[in-house]
Coordinates of N, CA and C in Angstrom, one line a residue:
X1099 N 71.3 35.7 68.7 CA 70.5 35.1 69.8 C 69.2 35.8 69.8
X1100 N 68.1 35.0 70.0 CA 66.8 35.6 70.1 C 65.9 34.8 71.1
X1101 N 65.0 35.6 71.7 CA 64.1 35.0 72.7 C 63.1 34.1 71.9
X1102 N 62.7 33.0 72.6 CA 61.8 32.0 71.9 C 60.6 31.8 72.8
X1103 N 59.5 31.4 72.0 CA 58.2 31.0 72.6 C 57.8 29.8 71.9
X1104 N 57.3 28.8 72.6 CA 57.1 28.8 74.1 C 58.4 28.7 74.9
X1105 N 58.3 29.3 76.0 CA 59.5 29.3 76.9 C 59.9 27.9 77.3
X1106 N 58.9 27.1 77.6 CA 59.1 25.7 78.0 C 58.3 24.8 77.0
X1107 N 58.9 24.5 75.8 CA 58.2 23.7 74.8 C 57.6 22.4 75.4
X1108 N 56.4 22.1 75.0 CA 55.7 20.9 75.5 C 55.0 21.0 76.9
X1109 N 55.1 22.2 77.5 CA 54.5 22.5 78.7 C 53.5 23.7 78.6
X1110 N 52.4 23.7 79.4 CA 51.4 24.6 79.2 C 51.4 25.7 80.3
X1111 N 52.3 26.7 80.1 CA 52.5 27.8 81.0 C 52.0 29.1 80.4
X1112 N 51.3 29.9 81.1 CA 50.9 31.2 80.6 C 52.2 32.1 80.4
X1113 N 52.2 32.8 79.3 CA 53.4 33.6 79.1 C 53.0 35.1 79.1
X1114 N 53.9 35.9 79.5 CA 53.8 37.4 79.5 C 54.9 37.9 78.6
X1115 N 54.5 38.7 77.6 CA 55.5 39.3 76.6 C 55.9 40.6 77.1
X1116 N 57.2 40.7 77.4 CA 57.9 41.9 77.9 C 58.3 42.8 76.7
X1117 N 58.0 44.0 76.7 CA 58.3 45.0 75.7 C 57.6 44.8 74.3
X1118 N 56.4 44.1 74.4 CA 55.6 43.9 73.2 C 55.1 45.2 72.7
X1119 N 55.1 45.4 71.4 CA 54.6 46.7 70.7 C 55.5 47.8 71.1
X1120 N 56.8 47.6 71.4 CA 57.8 48.7 71.7 C 58.9 48.4 70.6
X1121 N 58.8 49.1 69.5 CA 59.7 48.9 68.4 C 61.2 49.0 68.7
X1122 N 61.5 49.8 69.7 CA 62.9 50.0 70.0 C 63.5 48.8 70.8
X1123 N 62.7 47.8 71.3 CA 63.1 46.7 72.0 C 62.7 45.4 71.4
X1124 N 63.3 44.3 71.7 CA 62.9 43.0 71.3 C 61.9 42.5 72.3
X1125 N 60.8 41.9 71.8 CA 59.8 41.3 72.6 C 60.3 40.1 73.2
X1126 N 60.2 39.9 74.6 CA 60.7 38.7 75.2 C 59.6 38.0 75.9
X1127 N 59.2 36.8 75.4 CA 58.2 35.9 76.1 C 58.8 35.4 77.4
X1128 N 58.0 35.5 78.4 CA 58.5 35.1 79.8 C 57.4 34.3 80.5
X1129 N 57.8 33.5 81.4 CA 56.9 32.9 82.4 C 57.1 33.5 83.7
X1130 N 56.1 34.2 84.3 CA 56.3 34.9 85.6 C 56.3 33.8 86.7
X1131 N 57.2 33.9 87.6 CA 57.3 32.9 88.7 C 57.4 33.7 90.0
X1132 N 57.1 33.0 91.1 CA 57.3 33.5 92.5 C 56.5 34.8 92.6
X1133 N 55.2 34.8 92.2 CA 54.3 35.9 92.3 C 54.8 37.1 91.5
X1134 N 55.4 36.8 90.3 CA 55.9 37.8 89.4 C 57.2 38.5 89.8
X1135 N 57.9 38.0 90.8 CA 59.2 38.6 91.2 C 60.3 38.0 90.4
X1136 N 60.1 36.9 89.6 CA 61.1 36.3 88.8 C 60.5 36.0 87.4
X1137 N 61.2 36.3 86.3 CA 60.7 36.0 85.0 C 61.7 35.0 84.3
X1138 N 61.1 33.9 83.7 CA 61.9 32.9 83.0 C 61.8 33.2 81.5
X1139 N 62.9 33.2 80.8 CA 62.8 33.3 79.3 C 63.8 32.3 78.8
X1140 N 63.6 32.0 77.5 CA 64.4 31.0 76.8 C 65.0 31.7 75.5
X1141 N 66.3 31.5 75.3 CA 66.9 32.2 74.2 C 67.6 31.1 73.3
X1142 N 67.4 31.3 72.0 CA 68.0 30.4 71.0 C 69.3 31.0 70.4
X1143 N 70.4 30.3 70.4 CA 71.6 30.8 69.8 C 71.7 30.5 68.4
X1144 N 72.3 31.4 67.6 CA 72.5 31.2 66.2 C 73.8 30.4 66.0
X1145 N 74.1 29.9 64.9 CA 75.3 29.2 64.6 C 76.5 30.1 64.9
X1146 N 76.4 31.4 64.6 CA 77.5 32.3 64.8 C 77.7 32.5 66.3
X1147 N 76.6 32.5 67.1 CA 76.7 32.6 68.5 C 77.4 31.4 69.1
X1148 N 77.1 30.2 68.6 CA 77.7 29.0 69.1 C 79.2 28.9 68.8
X1149 N 79.6 29.4 67.6 CA 81.0 29.4 67.2 C 81.8 30.4 68.2
X1150 N 81.2 31.5 68.4 CA 81.9 32.5 69.3 C 82.0 31.9 70.7
X1151 N 81.0 31.3 71.2 CA 81.0 30.7 72.5 C 82.0 29.5 72.6
X1152 N 82.0 28.7 71.5 CA 83.0 27.6 71.5 C 84.4 28.2 71.5
X1153 N 84.7 29.3 70.8 CA 86.0 29.8 70.7 C 86.4 30.5 72.0
X1154 N 85.5 31.4 72.5 CA 85.9 32.2 73.7 C 85.5 31.6 75.0
X1155 N 84.4 30.7 75.0 CA 83.9 30.1 76.2 C 83.3 31.2 77.1
X1156 N 82.8 32.3 76.5 CA 82.3 33.5 77.3 C 80.9 33.9 76.7
X1157 N 80.1 34.4 77.6 CA 78.9 35.1 77.3 C 78.9 36.4 78.1
X1158 N 78.6 37.5 77.4 CA 78.5 38.8 78.1 C 77.1 39.1 78.4
X1159 N 76.8 39.7 79.5 CA 75.5 39.9 80.0 C 75.4 41.4 80.3
X1160 N 74.4 42.1 79.8 CA 74.1 43.5 80.1 C 72.7 43.5 80.9
X1161 N 72.7 44.3 81.9 CA 71.4 44.5 82.6 C 71.2 46.0 82.9
X1162 N 70.2 46.6 82.4 CA 69.9 48.0 82.6 C 69.3 48.0 84.0
X1163 N 69.8 48.9 84.9 CA 69.3 49.0 86.2 C 68.6 50.3 86.6
X1164 N 68.6 51.2 85.7 CA 67.9 52.5 85.9 C 68.6 53.2 87.1
X1165 N 69.9 52.9 87.4 CA 70.6 53.5 88.5 C 70.3 52.9 89.8
X1166 N 69.5 51.8 89.8 CA 69.2 51.1 91.1 C 70.1 49.9 91.2
X1167 N 70.2 49.3 92.4 CA 71.1 48.1 92.6 C 70.7 47.0 91.6
X1168 N 71.7 46.3 91.2 CA 71.5 45.2 90.3 C 70.8 44.1 91.0
X1169 N 69.8 43.5 90.3 CA 69.0 42.4 90.9 C 69.7 41.1 90.6
X1170 N 69.5 40.1 91.3 CA 70.1 38.8 91.1 C 69.7 38.2 89.7
X1171 N 70.6 37.5 89.1 CA 70.4 36.9 87.8 C 70.9 35.5 87.8
X1172 N 70.4 34.7 86.8 CA 70.8 33.3 86.7 C 70.8 33.0 85.2
X1173 N 71.9 32.4 84.8 CA 72.1 31.9 83.4 C 72.3 30.4 83.5
X1174 N 71.6 29.6 82.7 CA 71.8 28.2 82.8 C 71.6 27.5 81.5
X1175 N 72.1 26.3 81.3 CA 71.8 25.5 80.1 C 70.9 24.4 80.5
X1176 N 70.6 24.2 81.8 CA 69.7 23.2 82.3 C 68.3 23.6 82.0
X1177 N 67.4 22.7 81.6 CA 66.0 22.9 81.4 C 65.4 23.1 82.8
X1178 N 64.7 24.2 83.0 CA 64.1 24.4 84.4 C 63.0 23.4 84.6
X1179 N 63.0 22.9 85.9 CA 61.9 22.0 86.3 C 61.0 22.8 87.2
X1180 N 59.9 23.3 86.7 CA 59.0 24.1 87.4 C 57.9 23.3 88.0
X1181 N 57.5 23.6 89.3 CA 56.4 22.8 89.9 C 55.1 23.5 89.4
X1182 N 54.0 22.7 89.4 CA 52.7 23.2 89.0 C 52.3 24.3 90.0
X1183 N 51.8 25.4 89.5 CA 51.3 26.5 90.3 C 49.8 26.6 90.0
X1184 N 49.2 27.1 91.0 CA 47.8 27.5 90.8 C 47.7 28.8 90.0
X1185 N 46.6 29.1 89.4 CA 46.5 30.3 88.6 C 46.8 31.6 89.5
X1186 N 46.4 31.6 90.8 CA 46.7 32.7 91.6 C 48.2 32.8 92.0
X1187 N 48.9 31.7 92.1 CA 50.3 31.7 92.3 C 51.1 32.3 91.1
X1188 N 50.5 32.0 89.9 CA 51.2 32.3 88.7 C 51.0 33.7 88.2
X1189 N 50.0 34.4 88.7 CA 49.7 35.7 88.2 C 50.6 36.8 88.7
X1190 N 51.0 37.7 87.8 CA 51.8 38.8 88.3 C 51.0 39.8 89.1
X1191 N 51.5 40.2 90.2 CA 50.7 41.1 91.1 C 51.3 42.5 91.1

């Protein structure tokens, strides 16, 4: 499984790369939403991933919290329908 860019193919959204130039992490292209309080990313599954999901019907999710409360998450197979935002709406603050 690997993060993919563009996050929304065929659409023109500014992306922010998380963990870019940090060799110990995978760089994750994201689209910041809701004034930067939400980040959207897209992940492509390998054939091996697809086989494991088909067999187990499960996906395991890790979230590092730094000892803080876990933040809400959302996993979906539906393509997000994002409304057009102004540049000021879209910028991380």
